[in-house]
PDB file of C-alpha atoms in Angstrom:
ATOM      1  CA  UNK A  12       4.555 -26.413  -4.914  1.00  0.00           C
ATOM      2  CA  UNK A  13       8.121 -25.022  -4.710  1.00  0.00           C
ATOM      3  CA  UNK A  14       8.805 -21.522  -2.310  1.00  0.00           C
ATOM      4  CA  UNK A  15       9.443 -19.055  -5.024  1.00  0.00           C
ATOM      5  CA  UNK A  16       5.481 -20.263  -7.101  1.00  0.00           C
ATOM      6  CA  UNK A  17       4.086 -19.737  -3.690  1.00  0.00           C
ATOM      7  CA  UNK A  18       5.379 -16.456  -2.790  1.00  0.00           C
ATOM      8  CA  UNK A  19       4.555 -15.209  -6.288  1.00  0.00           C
ATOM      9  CA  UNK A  20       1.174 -16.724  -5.629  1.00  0.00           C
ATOM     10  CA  UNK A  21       1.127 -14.723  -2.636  1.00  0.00           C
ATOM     11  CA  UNK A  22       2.549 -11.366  -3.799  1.00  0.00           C
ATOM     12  CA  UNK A  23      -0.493 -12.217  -6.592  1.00  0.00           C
ATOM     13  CA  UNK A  24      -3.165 -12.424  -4.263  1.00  0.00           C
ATOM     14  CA  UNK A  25      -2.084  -9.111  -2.468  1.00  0.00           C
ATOM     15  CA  UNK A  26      -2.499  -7.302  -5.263  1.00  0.00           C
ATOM     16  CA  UNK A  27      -5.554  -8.448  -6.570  1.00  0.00           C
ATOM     17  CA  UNK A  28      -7.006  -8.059  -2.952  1.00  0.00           C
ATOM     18  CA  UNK A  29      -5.666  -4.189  -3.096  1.00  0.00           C
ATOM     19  CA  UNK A  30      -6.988  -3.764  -6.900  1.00  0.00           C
ATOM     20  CA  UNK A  31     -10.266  -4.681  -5.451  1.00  0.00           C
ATOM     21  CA  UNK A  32     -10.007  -2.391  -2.390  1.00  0.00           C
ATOM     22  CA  UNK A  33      -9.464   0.795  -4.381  1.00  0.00           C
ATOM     23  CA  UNK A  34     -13.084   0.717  -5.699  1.00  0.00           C
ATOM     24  CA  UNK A  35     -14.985  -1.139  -2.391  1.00  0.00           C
ATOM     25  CA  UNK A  36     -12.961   1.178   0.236  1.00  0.00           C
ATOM     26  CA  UNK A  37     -14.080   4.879  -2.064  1.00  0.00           C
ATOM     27  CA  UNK A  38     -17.399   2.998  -2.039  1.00  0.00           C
ATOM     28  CA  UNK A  39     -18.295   4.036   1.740  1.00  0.00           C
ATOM     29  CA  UNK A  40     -16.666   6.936   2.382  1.00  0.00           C
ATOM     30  CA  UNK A  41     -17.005   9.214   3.774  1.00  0.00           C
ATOM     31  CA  UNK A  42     -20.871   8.726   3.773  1.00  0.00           C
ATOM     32  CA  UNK A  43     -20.773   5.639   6.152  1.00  0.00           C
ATOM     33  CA  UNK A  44     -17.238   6.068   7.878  1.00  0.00           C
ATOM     34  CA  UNK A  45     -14.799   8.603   7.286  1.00  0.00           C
ATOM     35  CA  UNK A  46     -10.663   7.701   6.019  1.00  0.00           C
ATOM     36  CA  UNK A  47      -9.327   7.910   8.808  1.00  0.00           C
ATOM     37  CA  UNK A  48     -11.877   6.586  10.979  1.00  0.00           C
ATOM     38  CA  UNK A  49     -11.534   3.781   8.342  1.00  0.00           C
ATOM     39  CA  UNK A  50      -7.769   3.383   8.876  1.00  0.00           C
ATOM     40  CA  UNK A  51      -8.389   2.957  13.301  1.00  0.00           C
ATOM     41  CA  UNK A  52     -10.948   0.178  12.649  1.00  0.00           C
ATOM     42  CA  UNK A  53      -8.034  -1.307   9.935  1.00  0.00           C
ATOM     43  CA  UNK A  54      -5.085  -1.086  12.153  1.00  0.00           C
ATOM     44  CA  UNK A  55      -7.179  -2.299  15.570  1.00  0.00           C
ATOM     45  CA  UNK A  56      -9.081  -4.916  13.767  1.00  0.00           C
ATOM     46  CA  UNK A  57      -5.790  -6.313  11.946  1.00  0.00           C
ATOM     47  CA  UNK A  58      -3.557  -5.731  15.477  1.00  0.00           C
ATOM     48  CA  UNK A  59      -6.643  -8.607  17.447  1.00  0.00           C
ATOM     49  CA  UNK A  60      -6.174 -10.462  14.211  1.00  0.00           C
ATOM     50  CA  UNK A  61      -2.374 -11.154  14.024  1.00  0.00           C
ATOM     51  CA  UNK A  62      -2.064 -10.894  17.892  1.00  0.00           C
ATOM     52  CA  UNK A  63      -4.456 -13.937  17.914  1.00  0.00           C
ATOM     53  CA  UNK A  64      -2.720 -15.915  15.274  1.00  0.00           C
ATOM     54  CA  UNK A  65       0.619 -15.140  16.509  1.00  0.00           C
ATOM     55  CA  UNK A  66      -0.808 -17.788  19.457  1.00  0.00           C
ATOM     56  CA  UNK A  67      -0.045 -20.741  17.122  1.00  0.00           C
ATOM     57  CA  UNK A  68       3.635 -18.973  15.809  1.00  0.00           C
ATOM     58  CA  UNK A  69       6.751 -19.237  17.182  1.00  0.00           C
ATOM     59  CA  UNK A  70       7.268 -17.637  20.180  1.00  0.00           C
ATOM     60  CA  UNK A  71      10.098 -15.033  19.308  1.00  0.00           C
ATOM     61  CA  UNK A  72      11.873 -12.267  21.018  1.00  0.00           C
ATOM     62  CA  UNK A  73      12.712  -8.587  19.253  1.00  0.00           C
ATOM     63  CA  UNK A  74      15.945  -7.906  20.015  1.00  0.00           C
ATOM     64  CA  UNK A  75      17.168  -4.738  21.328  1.00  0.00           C
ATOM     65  CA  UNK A  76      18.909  -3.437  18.039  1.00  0.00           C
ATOM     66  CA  UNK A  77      16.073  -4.273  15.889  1.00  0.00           C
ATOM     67  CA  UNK A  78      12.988  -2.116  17.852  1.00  0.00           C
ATOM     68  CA  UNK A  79      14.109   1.055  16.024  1.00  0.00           C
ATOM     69  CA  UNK A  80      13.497  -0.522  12.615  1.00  0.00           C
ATOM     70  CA  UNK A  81      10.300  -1.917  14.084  1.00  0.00           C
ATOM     71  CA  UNK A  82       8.777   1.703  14.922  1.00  0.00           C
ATOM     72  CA  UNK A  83      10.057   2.624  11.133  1.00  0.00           C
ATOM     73  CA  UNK A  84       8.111  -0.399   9.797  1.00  0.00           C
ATOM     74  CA  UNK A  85       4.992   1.040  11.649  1.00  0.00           C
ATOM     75  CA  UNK A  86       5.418   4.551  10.797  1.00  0.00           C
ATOM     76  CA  UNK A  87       5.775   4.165   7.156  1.00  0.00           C
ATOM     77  CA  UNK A  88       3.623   0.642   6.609  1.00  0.00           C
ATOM     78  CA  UNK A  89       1.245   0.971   9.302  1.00  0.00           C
ATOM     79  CA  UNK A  90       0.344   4.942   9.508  1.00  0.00           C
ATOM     80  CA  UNK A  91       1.633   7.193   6.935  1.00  0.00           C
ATOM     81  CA  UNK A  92       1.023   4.938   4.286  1.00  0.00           C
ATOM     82  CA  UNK A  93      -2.259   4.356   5.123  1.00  0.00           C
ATOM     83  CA  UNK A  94      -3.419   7.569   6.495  1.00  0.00           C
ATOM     84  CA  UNK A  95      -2.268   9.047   2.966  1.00  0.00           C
ATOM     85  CA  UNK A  96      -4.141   6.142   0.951  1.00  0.00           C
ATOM     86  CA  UNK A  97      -7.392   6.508   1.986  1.00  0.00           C
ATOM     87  CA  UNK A  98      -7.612  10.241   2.692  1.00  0.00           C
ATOM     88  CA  UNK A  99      -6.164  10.371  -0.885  1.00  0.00           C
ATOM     89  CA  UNK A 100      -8.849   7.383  -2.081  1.00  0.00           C
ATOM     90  CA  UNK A 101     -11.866   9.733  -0.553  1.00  0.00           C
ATOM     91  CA  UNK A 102     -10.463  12.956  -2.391  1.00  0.00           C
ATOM     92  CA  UNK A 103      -9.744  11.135  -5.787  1.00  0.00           C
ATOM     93  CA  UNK A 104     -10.940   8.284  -7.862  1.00  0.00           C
ATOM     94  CA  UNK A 105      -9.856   4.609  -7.903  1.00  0.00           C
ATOM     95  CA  UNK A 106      -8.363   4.819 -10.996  1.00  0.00           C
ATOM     96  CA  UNK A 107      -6.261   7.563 -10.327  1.00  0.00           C
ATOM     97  CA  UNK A 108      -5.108   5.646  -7.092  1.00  0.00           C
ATOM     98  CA  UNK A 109      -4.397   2.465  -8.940  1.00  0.00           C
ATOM     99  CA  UNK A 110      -1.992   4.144 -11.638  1.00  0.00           C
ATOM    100  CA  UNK A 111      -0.015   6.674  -8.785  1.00  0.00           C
ATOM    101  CA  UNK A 112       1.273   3.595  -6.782  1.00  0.00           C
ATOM    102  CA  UNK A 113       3.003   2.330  -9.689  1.00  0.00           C
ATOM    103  CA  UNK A 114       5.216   5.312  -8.631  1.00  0.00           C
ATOM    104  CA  UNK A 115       6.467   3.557  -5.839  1.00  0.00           C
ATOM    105  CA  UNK A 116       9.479   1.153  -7.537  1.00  0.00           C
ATOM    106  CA  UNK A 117      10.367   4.437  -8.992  1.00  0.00           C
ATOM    107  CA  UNK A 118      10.948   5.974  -5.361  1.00  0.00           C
ATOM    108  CA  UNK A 119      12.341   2.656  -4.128  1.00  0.00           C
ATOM    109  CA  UNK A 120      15.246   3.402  -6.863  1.00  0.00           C
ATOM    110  CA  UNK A 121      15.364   7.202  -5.982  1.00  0.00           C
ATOM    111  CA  UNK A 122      15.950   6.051  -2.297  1.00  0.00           C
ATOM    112  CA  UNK A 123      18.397   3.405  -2.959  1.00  0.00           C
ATOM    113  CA  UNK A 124      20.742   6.004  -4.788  1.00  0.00           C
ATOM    114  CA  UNK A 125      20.411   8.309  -1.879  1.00  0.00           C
ATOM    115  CA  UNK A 126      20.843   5.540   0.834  1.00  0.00           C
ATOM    116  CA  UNK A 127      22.939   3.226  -0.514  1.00  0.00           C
ATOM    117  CA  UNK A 128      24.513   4.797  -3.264  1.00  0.00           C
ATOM    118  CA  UNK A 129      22.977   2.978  -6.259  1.00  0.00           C
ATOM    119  CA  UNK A 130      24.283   3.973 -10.001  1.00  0.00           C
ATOM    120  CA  UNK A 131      22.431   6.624 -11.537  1.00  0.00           C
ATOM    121  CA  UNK A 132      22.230   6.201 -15.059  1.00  0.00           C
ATOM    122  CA  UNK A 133      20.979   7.993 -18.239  1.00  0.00           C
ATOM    123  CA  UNK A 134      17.809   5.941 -18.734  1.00  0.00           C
ATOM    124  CA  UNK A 135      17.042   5.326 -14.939  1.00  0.00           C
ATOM    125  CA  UNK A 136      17.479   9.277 -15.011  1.00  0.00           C
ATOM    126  CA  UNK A 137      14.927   9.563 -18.208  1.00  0.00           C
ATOM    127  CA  UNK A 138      12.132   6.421 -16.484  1.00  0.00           C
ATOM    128  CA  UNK A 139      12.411   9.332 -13.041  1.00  0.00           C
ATOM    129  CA  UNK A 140      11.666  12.386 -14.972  1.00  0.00           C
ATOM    130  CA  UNK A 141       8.708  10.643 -17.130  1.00  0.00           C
ATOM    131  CA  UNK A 142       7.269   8.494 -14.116  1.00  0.00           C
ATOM    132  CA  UNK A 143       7.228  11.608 -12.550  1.00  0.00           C
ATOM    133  CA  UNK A 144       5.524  13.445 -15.378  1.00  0.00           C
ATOM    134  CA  UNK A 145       2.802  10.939 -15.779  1.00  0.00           C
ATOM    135  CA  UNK A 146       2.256  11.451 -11.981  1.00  0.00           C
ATOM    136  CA  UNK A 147       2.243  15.017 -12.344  1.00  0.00           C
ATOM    137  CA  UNK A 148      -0.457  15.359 -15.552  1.00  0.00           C
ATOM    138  CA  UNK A 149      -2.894  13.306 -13.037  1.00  0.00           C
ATOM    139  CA  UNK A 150      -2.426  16.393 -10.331  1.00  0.00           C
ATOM    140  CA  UNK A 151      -2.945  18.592 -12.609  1.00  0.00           C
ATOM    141  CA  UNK A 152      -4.728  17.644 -15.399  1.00  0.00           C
ATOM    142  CA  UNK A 153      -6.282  15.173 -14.239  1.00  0.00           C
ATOM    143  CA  UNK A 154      -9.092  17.234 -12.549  1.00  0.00           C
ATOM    144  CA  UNK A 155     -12.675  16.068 -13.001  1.00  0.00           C
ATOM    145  CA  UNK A 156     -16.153  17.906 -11.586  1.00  0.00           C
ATOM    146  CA  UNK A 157     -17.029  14.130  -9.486  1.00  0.00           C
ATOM    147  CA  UNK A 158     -19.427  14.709  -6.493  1.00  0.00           C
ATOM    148  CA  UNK A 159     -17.907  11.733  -4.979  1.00  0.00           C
ATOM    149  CA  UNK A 160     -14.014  13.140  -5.673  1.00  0.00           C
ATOM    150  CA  UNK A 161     -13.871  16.689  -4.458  1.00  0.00           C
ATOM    151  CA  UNK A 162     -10.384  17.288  -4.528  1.00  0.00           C
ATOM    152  CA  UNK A 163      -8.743  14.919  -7.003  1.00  0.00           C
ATOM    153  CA  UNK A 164      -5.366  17.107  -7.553  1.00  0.00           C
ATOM    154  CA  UNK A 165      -4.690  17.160  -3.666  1.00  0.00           C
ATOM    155  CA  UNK A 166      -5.879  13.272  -3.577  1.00  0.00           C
ATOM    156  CA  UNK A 167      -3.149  12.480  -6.269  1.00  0.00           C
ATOM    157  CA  UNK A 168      -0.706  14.381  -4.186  1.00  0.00           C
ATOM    158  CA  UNK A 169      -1.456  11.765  -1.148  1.00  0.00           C
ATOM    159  CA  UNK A 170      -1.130   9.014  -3.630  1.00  0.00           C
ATOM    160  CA  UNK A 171       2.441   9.995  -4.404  1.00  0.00           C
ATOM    161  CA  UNK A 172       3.334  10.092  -0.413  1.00  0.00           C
ATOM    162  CA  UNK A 173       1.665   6.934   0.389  1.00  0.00           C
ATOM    163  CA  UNK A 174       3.636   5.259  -2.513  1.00  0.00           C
ATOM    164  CA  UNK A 175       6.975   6.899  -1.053  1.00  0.00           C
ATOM    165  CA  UNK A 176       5.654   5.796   2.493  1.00  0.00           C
ATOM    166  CA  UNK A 177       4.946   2.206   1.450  1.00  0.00           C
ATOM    167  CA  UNK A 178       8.265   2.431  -0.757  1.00  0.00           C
ATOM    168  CA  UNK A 179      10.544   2.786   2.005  1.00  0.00           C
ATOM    169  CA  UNK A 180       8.229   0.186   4.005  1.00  0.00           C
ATOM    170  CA  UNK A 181       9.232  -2.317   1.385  1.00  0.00           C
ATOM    171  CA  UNK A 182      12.936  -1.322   1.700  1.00  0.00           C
ATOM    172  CA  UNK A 183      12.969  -1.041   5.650  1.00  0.00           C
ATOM    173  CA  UNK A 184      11.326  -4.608   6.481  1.00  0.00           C
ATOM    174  CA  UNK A 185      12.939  -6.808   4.123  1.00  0.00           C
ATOM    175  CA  UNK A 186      16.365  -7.796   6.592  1.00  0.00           C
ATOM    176  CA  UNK A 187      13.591  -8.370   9.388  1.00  0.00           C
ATOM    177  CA  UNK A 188      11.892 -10.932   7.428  1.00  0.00           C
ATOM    178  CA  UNK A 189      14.449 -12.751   7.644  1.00  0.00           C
ATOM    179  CA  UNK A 190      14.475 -12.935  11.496  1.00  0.00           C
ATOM    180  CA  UNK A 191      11.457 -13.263  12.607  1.00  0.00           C
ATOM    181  CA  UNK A 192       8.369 -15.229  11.668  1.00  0.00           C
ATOM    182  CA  UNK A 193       5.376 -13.110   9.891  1.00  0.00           C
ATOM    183  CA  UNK A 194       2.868 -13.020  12.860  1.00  0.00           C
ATOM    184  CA  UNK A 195       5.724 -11.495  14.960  1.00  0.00           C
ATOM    185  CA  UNK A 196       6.166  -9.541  12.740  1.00  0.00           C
ATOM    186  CA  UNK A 197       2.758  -8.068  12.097  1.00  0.00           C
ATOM    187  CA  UNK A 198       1.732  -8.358  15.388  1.00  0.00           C
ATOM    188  CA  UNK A 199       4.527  -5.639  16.698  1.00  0.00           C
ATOM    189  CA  UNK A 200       3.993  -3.647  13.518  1.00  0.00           C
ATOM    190  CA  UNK A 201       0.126  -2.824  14.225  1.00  0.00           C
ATOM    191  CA  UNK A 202       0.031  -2.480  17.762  1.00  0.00           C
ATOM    192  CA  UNK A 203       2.408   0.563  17.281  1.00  0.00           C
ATOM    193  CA  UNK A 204       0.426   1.507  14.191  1.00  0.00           C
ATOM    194  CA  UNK A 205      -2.858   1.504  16.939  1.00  0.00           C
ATOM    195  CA  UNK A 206      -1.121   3.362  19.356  1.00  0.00           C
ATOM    196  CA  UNK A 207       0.039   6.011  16.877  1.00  0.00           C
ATOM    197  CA  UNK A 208      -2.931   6.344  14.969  1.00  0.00           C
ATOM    198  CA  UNK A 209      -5.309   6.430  17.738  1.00  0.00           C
ATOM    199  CA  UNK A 210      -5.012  10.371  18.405  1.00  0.00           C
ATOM    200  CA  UNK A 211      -5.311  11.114  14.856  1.00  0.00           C
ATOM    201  CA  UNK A 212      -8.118   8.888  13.628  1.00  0.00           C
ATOM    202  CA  UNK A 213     -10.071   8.616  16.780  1.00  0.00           C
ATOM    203  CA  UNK A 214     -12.333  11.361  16.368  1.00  0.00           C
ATOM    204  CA  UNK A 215     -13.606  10.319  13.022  1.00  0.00           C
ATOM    205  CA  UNK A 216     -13.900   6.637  14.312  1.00  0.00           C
ATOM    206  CA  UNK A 217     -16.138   7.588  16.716  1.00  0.00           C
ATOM    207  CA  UNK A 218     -18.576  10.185  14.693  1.00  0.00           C
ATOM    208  CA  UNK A 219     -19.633   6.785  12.328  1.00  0.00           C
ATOM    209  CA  UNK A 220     -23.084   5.356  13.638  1.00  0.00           C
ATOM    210  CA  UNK A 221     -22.570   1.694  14.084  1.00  0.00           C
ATOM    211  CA  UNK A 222     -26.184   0.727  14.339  1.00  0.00           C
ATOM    212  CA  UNK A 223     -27.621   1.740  11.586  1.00  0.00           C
ATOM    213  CA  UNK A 224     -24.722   0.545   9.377  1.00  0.00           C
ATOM    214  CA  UNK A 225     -26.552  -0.940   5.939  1.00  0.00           C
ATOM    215  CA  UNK A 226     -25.137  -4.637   5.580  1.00  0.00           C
ATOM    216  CA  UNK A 227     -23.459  -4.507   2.677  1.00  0.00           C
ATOM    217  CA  UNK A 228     -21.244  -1.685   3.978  1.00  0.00           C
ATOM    218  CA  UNK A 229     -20.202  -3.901   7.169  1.00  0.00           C
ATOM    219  CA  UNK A 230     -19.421  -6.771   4.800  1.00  0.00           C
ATOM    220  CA  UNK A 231     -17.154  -3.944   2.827  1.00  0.00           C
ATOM    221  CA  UNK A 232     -15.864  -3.115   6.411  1.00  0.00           C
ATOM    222  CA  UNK A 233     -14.953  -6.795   7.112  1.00  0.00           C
ATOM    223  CA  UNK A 234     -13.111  -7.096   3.476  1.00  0.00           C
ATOM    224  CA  UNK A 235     -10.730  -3.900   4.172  1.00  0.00           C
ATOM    225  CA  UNK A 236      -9.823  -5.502   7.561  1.00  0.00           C
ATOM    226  CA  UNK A 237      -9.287  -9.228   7.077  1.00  0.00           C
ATOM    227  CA  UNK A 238      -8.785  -8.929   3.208  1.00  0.00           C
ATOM    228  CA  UNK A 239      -6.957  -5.284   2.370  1.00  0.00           C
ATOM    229  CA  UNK A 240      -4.861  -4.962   5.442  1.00  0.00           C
ATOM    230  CA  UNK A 241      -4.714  -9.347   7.509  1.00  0.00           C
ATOM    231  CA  UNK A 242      -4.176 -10.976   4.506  1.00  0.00           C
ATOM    232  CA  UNK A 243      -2.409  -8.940   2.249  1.00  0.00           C
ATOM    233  CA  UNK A 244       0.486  -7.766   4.843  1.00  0.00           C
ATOM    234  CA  UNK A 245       0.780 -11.295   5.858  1.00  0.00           C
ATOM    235  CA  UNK A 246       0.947 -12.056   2.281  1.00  0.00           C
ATOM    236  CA  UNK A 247       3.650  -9.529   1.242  1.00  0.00           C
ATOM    237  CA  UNK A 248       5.443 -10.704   4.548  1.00  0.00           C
ATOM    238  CA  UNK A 249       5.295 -14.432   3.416  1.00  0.00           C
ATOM    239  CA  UNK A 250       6.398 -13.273  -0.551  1.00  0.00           C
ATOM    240  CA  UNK A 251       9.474 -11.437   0.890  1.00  0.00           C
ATOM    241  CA  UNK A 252      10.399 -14.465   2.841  1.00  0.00           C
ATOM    242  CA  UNK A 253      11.565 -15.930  -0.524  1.00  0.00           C
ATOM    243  CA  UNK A 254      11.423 -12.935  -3.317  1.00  0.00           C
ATOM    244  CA  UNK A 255      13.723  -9.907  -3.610  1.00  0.00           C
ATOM    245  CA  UNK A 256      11.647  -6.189  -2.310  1.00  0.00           C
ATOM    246  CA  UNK A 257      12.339  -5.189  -6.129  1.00  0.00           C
ATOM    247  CA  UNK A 258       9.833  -8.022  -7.329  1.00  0.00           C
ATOM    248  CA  UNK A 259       7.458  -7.508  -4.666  1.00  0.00           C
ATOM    249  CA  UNK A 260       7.159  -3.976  -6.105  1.00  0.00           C
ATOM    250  CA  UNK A 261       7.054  -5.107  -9.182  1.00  0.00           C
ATOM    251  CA  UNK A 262       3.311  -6.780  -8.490  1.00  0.00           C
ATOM    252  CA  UNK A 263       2.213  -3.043  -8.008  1.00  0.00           C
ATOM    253  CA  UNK A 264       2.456  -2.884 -11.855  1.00  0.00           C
ATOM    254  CA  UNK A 265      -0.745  -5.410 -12.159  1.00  0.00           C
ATOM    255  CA  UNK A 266      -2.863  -3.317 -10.013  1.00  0.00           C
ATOM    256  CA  UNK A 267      -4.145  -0.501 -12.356  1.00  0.00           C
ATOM    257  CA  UNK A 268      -5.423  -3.016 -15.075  1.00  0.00           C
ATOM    258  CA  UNK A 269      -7.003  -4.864 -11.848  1.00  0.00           C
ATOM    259  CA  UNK A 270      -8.228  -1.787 -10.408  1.00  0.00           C
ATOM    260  CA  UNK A 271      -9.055  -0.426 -13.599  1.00  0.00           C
ATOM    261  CA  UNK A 272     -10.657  -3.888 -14.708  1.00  0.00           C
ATOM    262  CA  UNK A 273     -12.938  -4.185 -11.549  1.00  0.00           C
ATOM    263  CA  UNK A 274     -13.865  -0.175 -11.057  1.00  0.00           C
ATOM    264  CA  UNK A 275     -15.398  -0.089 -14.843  1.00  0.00           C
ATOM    265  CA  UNK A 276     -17.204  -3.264 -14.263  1.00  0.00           C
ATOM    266  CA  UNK A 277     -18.759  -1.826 -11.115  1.00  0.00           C
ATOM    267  CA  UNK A 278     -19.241   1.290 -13.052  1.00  0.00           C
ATOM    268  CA  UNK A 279     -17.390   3.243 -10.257  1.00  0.00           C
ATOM    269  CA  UNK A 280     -14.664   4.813 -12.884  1.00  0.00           C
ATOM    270  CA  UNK A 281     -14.121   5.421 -16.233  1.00  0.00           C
ATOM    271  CA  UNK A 282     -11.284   6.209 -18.703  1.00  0.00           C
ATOM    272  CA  UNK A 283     -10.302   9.528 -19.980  1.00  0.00           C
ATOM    273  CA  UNK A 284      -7.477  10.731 -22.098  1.00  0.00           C
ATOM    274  CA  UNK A 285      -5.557  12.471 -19.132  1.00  0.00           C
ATOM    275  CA  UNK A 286      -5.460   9.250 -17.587  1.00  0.00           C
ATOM    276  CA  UNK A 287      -3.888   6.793 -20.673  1.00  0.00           C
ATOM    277  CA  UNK A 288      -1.615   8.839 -21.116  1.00  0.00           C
ATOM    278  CA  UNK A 289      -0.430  10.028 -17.670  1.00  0.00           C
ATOM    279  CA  UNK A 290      -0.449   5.970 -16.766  1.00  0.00           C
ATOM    280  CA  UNK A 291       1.893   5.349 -20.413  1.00  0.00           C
ATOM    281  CA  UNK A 292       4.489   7.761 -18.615  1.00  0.00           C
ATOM    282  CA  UNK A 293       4.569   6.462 -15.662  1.00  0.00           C
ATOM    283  CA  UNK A 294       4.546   2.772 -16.712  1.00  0.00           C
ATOM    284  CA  UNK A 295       7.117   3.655 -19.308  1.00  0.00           C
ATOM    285  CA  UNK A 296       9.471   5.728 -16.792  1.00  0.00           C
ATOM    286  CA  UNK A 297       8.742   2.522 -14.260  1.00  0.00           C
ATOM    287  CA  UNK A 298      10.183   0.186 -16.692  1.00  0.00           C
ATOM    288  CA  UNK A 299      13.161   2.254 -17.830  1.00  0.00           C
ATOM    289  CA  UNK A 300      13.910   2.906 -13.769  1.00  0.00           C
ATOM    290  CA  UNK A 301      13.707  -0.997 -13.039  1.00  0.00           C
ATOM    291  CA  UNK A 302      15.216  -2.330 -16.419  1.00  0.00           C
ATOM    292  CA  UNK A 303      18.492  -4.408 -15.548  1.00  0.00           C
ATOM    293  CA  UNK A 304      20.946  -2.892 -17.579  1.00  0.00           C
ATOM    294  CA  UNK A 305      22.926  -5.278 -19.704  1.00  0.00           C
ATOM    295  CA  UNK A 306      26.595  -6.619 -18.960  1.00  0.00           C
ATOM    296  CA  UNK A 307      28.932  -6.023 -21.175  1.00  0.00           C
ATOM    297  CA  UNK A 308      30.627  -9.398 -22.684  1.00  0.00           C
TER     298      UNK A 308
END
């Protein structure tokens, strides 16, 4: 198998793994364990993990320069994003969740032109405003009376940070990938992400009753951990190794007809009008945003 089939393979399996976590994760909370109680027990679980494979890695030195960057990673990959996700996941529905990360290439673009100065044109301009729209029928249209989403337009709202947060993740670790080997990587990136989640999330970690956890929420427990947050950052970490941030965020467009797929077989979800055409928008204005635009011969 050549690099670039294996990294797709791998920027694949991320997403289906993450497809699968928006209906699991809303699934216990906050009945069993509360977001951000879920996001400690993420970040400390996945920090032992990569610590512990990073024995058989490359032993590798950060250099001074590149710890800034580092803390960024952590920040937006490693607390914001996450923090946002599942606080947004407990308030909303995992359709909803699926279709507002598809937001993100749109804010990868948005943050290009401001950063690096990347051409604005008429129908990048156009894909922004509609993405956008789509994104902003699901706040606020997109309200439904669920006992198990009590505040979907405020849940949406986190959607659209985490996929900003996670955006500029993408952008931010890409030149370190080339550097440094993935455990070293990861292993940096989520002890800082324990160290400054631990006084937000702590108190919420330790209100959920470990005992008397039911089974099949400790095996959903064990799936966010090695599956949602182990194996798909490693994965992402391996695809961008060998595949350009762009594509990587590309795979987020598979996710809502994953998510999608998977919540309305577990009859978790189901489709409304709001949500076809809010997701239309903001798959069209995705499209139109990330559409090469052709040379002229």
């Amino acid at each position: 198998m050549d690099k670039r089939t294996a990294a797709l393979l791998a920027a694949f399996g991320a997403s289906l793994i993450y497809a699968i976590n928006h209906t699991v994760a809303k699934g216990v909370m906050p009945t069993y364990i509360k977001p951000f109680g879920f996001i400690l027990l993420r970040v400390m679980g996945a920090a032992i993990l990569f610590w512990v494979a990073s024995i058989w890695a490359p032993k590798q030195k950060i250099e001074k320069s590149d710890w800034p960057r580092i803390i960024a990673c952590a920040i937006f990959g490693m607390v914001i994003n996450m923090l946002m996700f599942f606080k947004g996941l407990q308030l909303s529905t995992p359709i909803n969740s699926s279709v507002m990360i598809t937001i993100s290439p749109i804010l990868v673009f948005i943050l290009s032109a401001i950063l690096i100065k990347e051409k604005i044109t008429f129908l990048r301009t156009l894909g922004i405003l509609l993405g956008f729209s789509g994104a902003l029928g699901l706040i606020l249209f997109g309200a439904e009376l669920r006992q198990d989403a009590p505040n979907i337009p405020l849940g949406n709202t986190l959607f659209i940070i985490n996929a900003a947060s996670y955006a500029l993740y993408l952008v931010l670790v890409k030149p370190l990938t080339a550097k440094y080997h993935s455990f070293t990587l990861m292993k940096w990136f989520f002890l800082i992400g324990v160290i400054i989640n631990f006084p937000i999330t702590i108190s919420e970690f330790s209100e959920v009753q470990w005992s008397s956890l039911p089974f099949d929420v400790i095996l959903v427990m064990v799936f966010v951990v090695i599956g949602t947050t182990f194996f798909t950052y490693l994965l992402n970490v391996f695809a961008l190794r060998t595949l350009k941030a762009s594509t990587i965020g590309a795979f987020i467009y598979l996710q809502p007809l994953l998510a999608i797929s998977f919540a309305m077989a577990m009859g978790a979800d189901s489709l409304s009008i709001v949500k076809v055409v809010s997701a239309l928008l903001v798959f069209l204005g995705v499209y139109l945003v990330t559409k090469t635009p052709k040379k002229l011969s």
